[in-house]
């Protein structure tokens, strides 16, 4: 299929593999997003927080146990279709002093 072919209904088709389906979960809710491999994950993270009523500054997103930064992209993190981002509540403090 060339870059300019159309689907049977006449709509232009996208190059294969340009988009990924990503699941975002906070262990209570799962939201699925379809994004381009080159899209900054900040867009996805903000959309998740908006849908769940969370303050973006109070949560942390992890992929394979590593913190996801706003400027990261699925391509840069070597994400595959169906991968999951985990959302965790940001912890403030937590250190205790023991004598």
JSON list of C-alpha atoms in Angstrom, two decimals:
[
{"chain": "A", "resi": 1, "resn": "UNK", "atom": "CA", "xyz": [0.00, 0.00, 0.00]},
{"chain": "A", "resi": 2, "resn": "UNK", "atom": "CA", "xyz": [1.43, 3.40, -0.88]},
{"chain": "A", "resi": 3, "resn": "UNK", "atom": "CA", "xyz": [1.40, 6.42, 1.42]},
{"chain": "A", "resi": 4, "resn": "UNK", "atom": "CA", "xyz": [-1.52, 7.92, -0.51]},
{"chain": "A", "resi": 5, "resn": "UNK", "atom": "CA", "xyz": [-3.87, 4.95, -0.82]},
{"chain": "A", "resi": 6, "resn": "UNK", "atom": "CA", "xyz": [-7.41, 5.13, 0.48]},
{"chain": "A", "resi": 7, "resn": "UNK", "atom": "CA", "xyz": [-9.52, 2.76, 2.51]},
{"chain": "A", "resi": 8, "resn": "UNK", "atom": "CA", "xyz": [-12.57, 1.14, 0.88]},
{"chain": "A", "resi": 9, "resn": "UNK", "atom": "CA", "xyz": [-14.79, 3.99, 2.13]},
{"chain": "A", "resi": 10, "resn": "UNK", "atom": "CA", "xyz": [-12.58, 6.56, 0.37]},
{"chain": "A", "resi": 11, "resn": "UNK", "atom": "CA", "xyz": [-10.88, 7.94, 3.49]},
{"chain": "A", "resi": 12, "resn": "UNK", "atom": "CA", "xyz": [-7.09, 8.23, 3.39]},
{"chain": "A", "resi": 13, "resn": "UNK", "atom": "CA", "xyz": [-5.37, 5.46, 5.32]},
{"chain": "A", "resi": 14, "resn": "UNK", "atom": "CA", "xyz": [-2.62, 6.04, 7.86]},
{"chain": "A", "resi": 15, "resn": "UNK", "atom": "CA", "xyz": [0.82, 4.49, 7.49]},
{"chain": "A", "resi": 16, "resn": "UNK", "atom": "CA", "xyz": [0.89, 1.19, 9.36]},
{"chain": "A", "resi": 17, "resn": "UNK", "atom": "CA", "xyz": [2.25, 1.38, 12.87]},
{"chain": "A", "resi": 18, "resn": "UNK", "atom": "CA", "xyz": [2.09, 5.17, 13.24]},
{"chain": "A", "resi": 19, "resn": "UNK", "atom": "CA", "xyz": [-0.29, 4.97, 16.23]},
{"chain": "A", "resi": 20, "resn": "UNK", "atom": "CA", "xyz": [-0.20, 2.99, 19.46]},
{"chain": "A", "resi": 21, "resn": "UNK", "atom": "CA", "xyz": [-2.97, 2.00, 21.86]},
{"chain": "A", "resi": 22, "resn": "UNK", "atom": "CA", "xyz": [-1.76, 2.81, 25.38]},
{"chain": "A", "resi": 23, "resn": "UNK", "atom": "CA", "xyz": [-3.52, 1.85, 28.61]},
{"chain": "A", "resi": 24, "resn": "UNK", "atom": "CA", "xyz": [-3.22, 4.23, 31.56]},
{"chain": "A", "resi": 25, "resn": "UNK", "atom": "CA", "xyz": [-4.20, 2.83, 34.96]},
{"chain": "A", "resi": 26, "resn": "UNK", "atom": "CA", "xyz": [-4.21, 4.04, 38.54]},
{"chain": "A", "resi": 27, "resn": "UNK", "atom": "CA", "xyz": [-5.32, 0.59, 39.84]},
{"chain": "A", "resi": 28, "resn": "UNK", "atom": "CA", "xyz": [-8.91, 1.90, 40.15]},
{"chain": "A", "resi": 29, "resn": "UNK", "atom": "CA", "xyz": [-9.49, 3.15, 36.62]},
{"chain": "A", "resi": 30, "resn": "UNK", "atom": "CA", "xyz": [-8.22, 2.16, 33.19]},
{"chain": "A", "resi": 31, "resn": "UNK", "atom": "CA", "xyz": [-8.30, 4.60, 30.28]},
{"chain": "A", "resi": 32, "resn": "UNK", "atom": "CA", "xyz": [-7.18, 3.70, 26.78]},
{"chain": "A", "resi": 33, "resn": "UNK", "atom": "CA", "xyz": [-5.59, 6.22, 24.45]},
{"chain": "A", "resi": 34, "resn": "UNK", "atom": "CA", "xyz": [-4.65, 5.99, 20.79]},
{"chain": "A", "resi": 35, "resn": "UNK", "atom": "CA", "xyz": [-1.69, 8.28, 20.14]},
{"chain": "A", "resi": 36, "resn": "UNK", "atom": "CA", "xyz": [1.04, 8.78, 17.57]},
{"chain": "A", "resi": 37, "resn": "UNK", "atom": "CA", "xyz": [4.45, 7.38, 18.41]},
{"chain": "A", "resi": 38, "resn": "UNK", "atom": "CA", "xyz": [5.89, 10.90, 18.17]},
{"chain": "A", "resi": 39, "resn": "UNK", "atom": "CA", "xyz": [3.35, 12.59, 20.50]},
{"chain": "A", "resi": 40, "resn": "UNK", "atom": "CA", "xyz": [4.78, 13.94, 23.75]},
{"chain": "A", "resi": 41, "resn": "UNK", "atom": "CA", "xyz": [3.32, 11.93, 26.61]},
{"chain": "A", "resi": 42, "resn": "UNK", "atom": "CA", "xyz": [2.51, 15.16, 28.45]},
{"chain": "A", "resi": 43, "resn": "UNK", "atom": "CA", "xyz": [-0.60, 15.38, 26.25]},
{"chain": "A", "resi": 44, "resn": "UNK", "atom": "CA", "xyz": [-1.75, 11.89, 27.30]},
{"chain": "A", "resi": 45, "resn": "UNK", "atom": "CA", "xyz": [-0.95, 12.48, 30.98]},
{"chain": "A", "resi": 46, "resn": "UNK", "atom": "CA", "xyz": [-2.91, 15.75, 31.06]},
{"chain": "A", "resi": 47, "resn": "UNK", "atom": "CA", "xyz": [-5.88, 14.11, 29.32]},
{"chain": "A", "resi": 48, "resn": "UNK", "atom": "CA", "xyz": [-5.90, 11.28, 31.86]},
{"chain": "A", "resi": 49, "resn": "UNK", "atom": "CA", "xyz": [-5.81, 13.70, 34.79]},
{"chain": "A", "resi": 50, "resn": "UNK", "atom": "CA", "xyz": [-8.59, 15.82, 33.28]},
{"chain": "A", "resi": 51, "resn": "UNK", "atom": "CA", "xyz": [-10.82, 12.76, 32.80]},
{"chain": "A", "resi": 52, "resn": "UNK", "atom": "CA", "xyz": [-10.16, 11.47, 36.31]},
{"chain": "A", "resi": 53, "resn": "UNK", "atom": "CA", "xyz": [-10.32, 14.85, 38.08]},
{"chain": "A", "resi": 54, "resn": "UNK", "atom": "CA", "xyz": [-6.72, 14.57, 39.29]},
{"chain": "A", "resi": 55, "resn": "UNK", "atom": "CA", "xyz": [-4.25, 17.41, 39.68]},
{"chain": "A", "resi": 56, "resn": "UNK", "atom": "CA", "xyz": [-1.37, 16.72, 37.28]},
{"chain": "A", "resi": 57, "resn": "UNK", "atom": "CA", "xyz": [1.11, 17.89, 39.92]},
{"chain": "A", "resi": 58, "resn": "UNK", "atom": "CA", "xyz": [-0.01, 15.26, 42.47]},
{"chain": "A", "resi": 59, "resn": "UNK", "atom": "CA", "xyz": [0.57, 12.12, 40.39]},
{"chain": "A", "resi": 60, "resn": "UNK", "atom": "CA", "xyz": [3.54, 10.34, 38.83]},
{"chain": "A", "resi": 61, "resn": "UNK", "atom": "CA", "xyz": [3.40, 8.26, 35.65]},
{"chain": "A", "resi": 62, "resn": "UNK", "atom": "CA", "xyz": [5.64, 5.20, 35.29]},
{"chain": "A", "resi": 63, "resn": "UNK", "atom": "CA", "xyz": [6.47, 2.97, 32.34]},
{"chain": "A", "resi": 64, "resn": "UNK", "atom": "CA", "xyz": [8.26, -0.27, 33.23]},
{"chain": "A", "resi": 65, "resn": "UNK", "atom": "CA", "xyz": [9.00, 1.20, 36.67]},
{"chain": "A", "resi": 66, "resn": "UNK", "atom": "CA", "xyz": [10.68, 4.34, 35.29]},
{"chain": "A", "resi": 67, "resn": "UNK", "atom": "CA", "xyz": [9.23, 7.84, 35.72]},
{"chain": "A", "resi": 68, "resn": "UNK", "atom": "CA", "xyz": [7.81, 9.28, 32.50]},
{"chain": "A", "resi": 69, "resn": "UNK", "atom": "CA", "xyz": [8.75, 12.89, 31.76]},
{"chain": "A", "resi": 70, "resn": "UNK", "atom": "CA", "xyz": [6.51, 15.40, 29.97]},
{"chain": "A", "resi": 71, "resn": "UNK", "atom": "CA", "xyz": [8.77, 15.48, 26.90]},
{"chain": "A", "resi": 72, "resn": "UNK", "atom": "CA", "xyz": [9.02, 11.67, 26.54]},
{"chain": "A", "resi": 73, "resn": "UNK", "atom": "CA", "xyz": [7.39, 10.06, 23.51]},
{"chain": "A", "resi": 74, "resn": "UNK", "atom": "CA", "xyz": [6.28, 6.45, 22.95]},
{"chain": "A", "resi": 75, "resn": "UNK", "atom": "CA", "xyz": [9.01, 6.15, 20.31]},
{"chain": "A", "resi": 76, "resn": "UNK", "atom": "CA", "xyz": [11.66, 7.44, 22.70]},
{"chain": "A", "resi": 77, "resn": "UNK", "atom": "CA", "xyz": [10.58, 4.98, 25.40]},
{"chain": "A", "resi": 78, "resn": "UNK", "atom": "CA", "xyz": [10.40, 2.12, 22.88]},
{"chain": "A", "resi": 79, "resn": "UNK", "atom": "CA", "xyz": [6.73, 1.54, 23.72]},
{"chain": "A", "resi": 80, "resn": "UNK", "atom": "CA", "xyz": [4.67, -1.05, 21.86]},
{"chain": "A", "resi": 81, "resn": "UNK", "atom": "CA", "xyz": [0.99, -1.29, 21.07]},
{"chain": "A", "resi": 82, "resn": "UNK", "atom": "CA", "xyz": [-0.91, -2.30, 24.21]},
{"chain": "A", "resi": 83, "resn": "UNK", "atom": "CA", "xyz": [1.71, -1.10, 26.73]},
{"chain": "A", "resi": 84, "resn": "UNK", "atom": "CA", "xyz": [0.60, 0.34, 30.08]},
{"chain": "A", "resi": 85, "resn": "UNK", "atom": "CA", "xyz": [1.44, 3.53, 31.95]},
{"chain": "A", "resi": 86, "resn": "UNK", "atom": "CA", "xyz": [0.93, 3.29, 35.70]},
{"chain": "A", "resi": 87, "resn": "UNK", "atom": "CA", "xyz": [-0.28, 6.28, 37.69]},
{"chain": "A", "resi": 88, "resn": "UNK", "atom": "CA", "xyz": [0.78, 6.67, 41.32]},
{"chain": "A", "resi": 89, "resn": "UNK", "atom": "CA", "xyz": [0.00, 9.32, 43.88]},
{"chain": "A", "resi": 90, "resn": "UNK", "atom": "CA", "xyz": [3.02, 11.53, 44.44]},
{"chain": "A", "resi": 91, "resn": "UNK", "atom": "CA", "xyz": [4.34, 11.16, 47.98]},
{"chain": "A", "resi": 92, "resn": "UNK", "atom": "CA", "xyz": [5.48, 14.18, 49.91]},
{"chain": "A", "resi": 93, "resn": "UNK", "atom": "CA", "xyz": [7.78, 13.66, 52.84]},
{"chain": "A", "resi": 94, "resn": "UNK", "atom": "CA", "xyz": [7.68, 10.16, 54.20]},
{"chain": "A", "resi": 95, "resn": "UNK", "atom": "CA", "xyz": [11.15, 10.20, 55.69]},
{"chain": "A", "resi": 96, "resn": "UNK", "atom": "CA", "xyz": [11.34, 9.56, 59.37]},
{"chain": "A", "resi": 97, "resn": "UNK", "atom": "CA", "xyz": [14.13, 10.18, 61.78]},
{"chain": "A", "resi": 98, "resn": "UNK", "atom": "CA", "xyz": [15.01, 7.23, 64.00]},
{"chain": "A", "resi": 99, "resn": "UNK", "atom": "CA", "xyz": [17.49, 7.55, 66.84]}
]
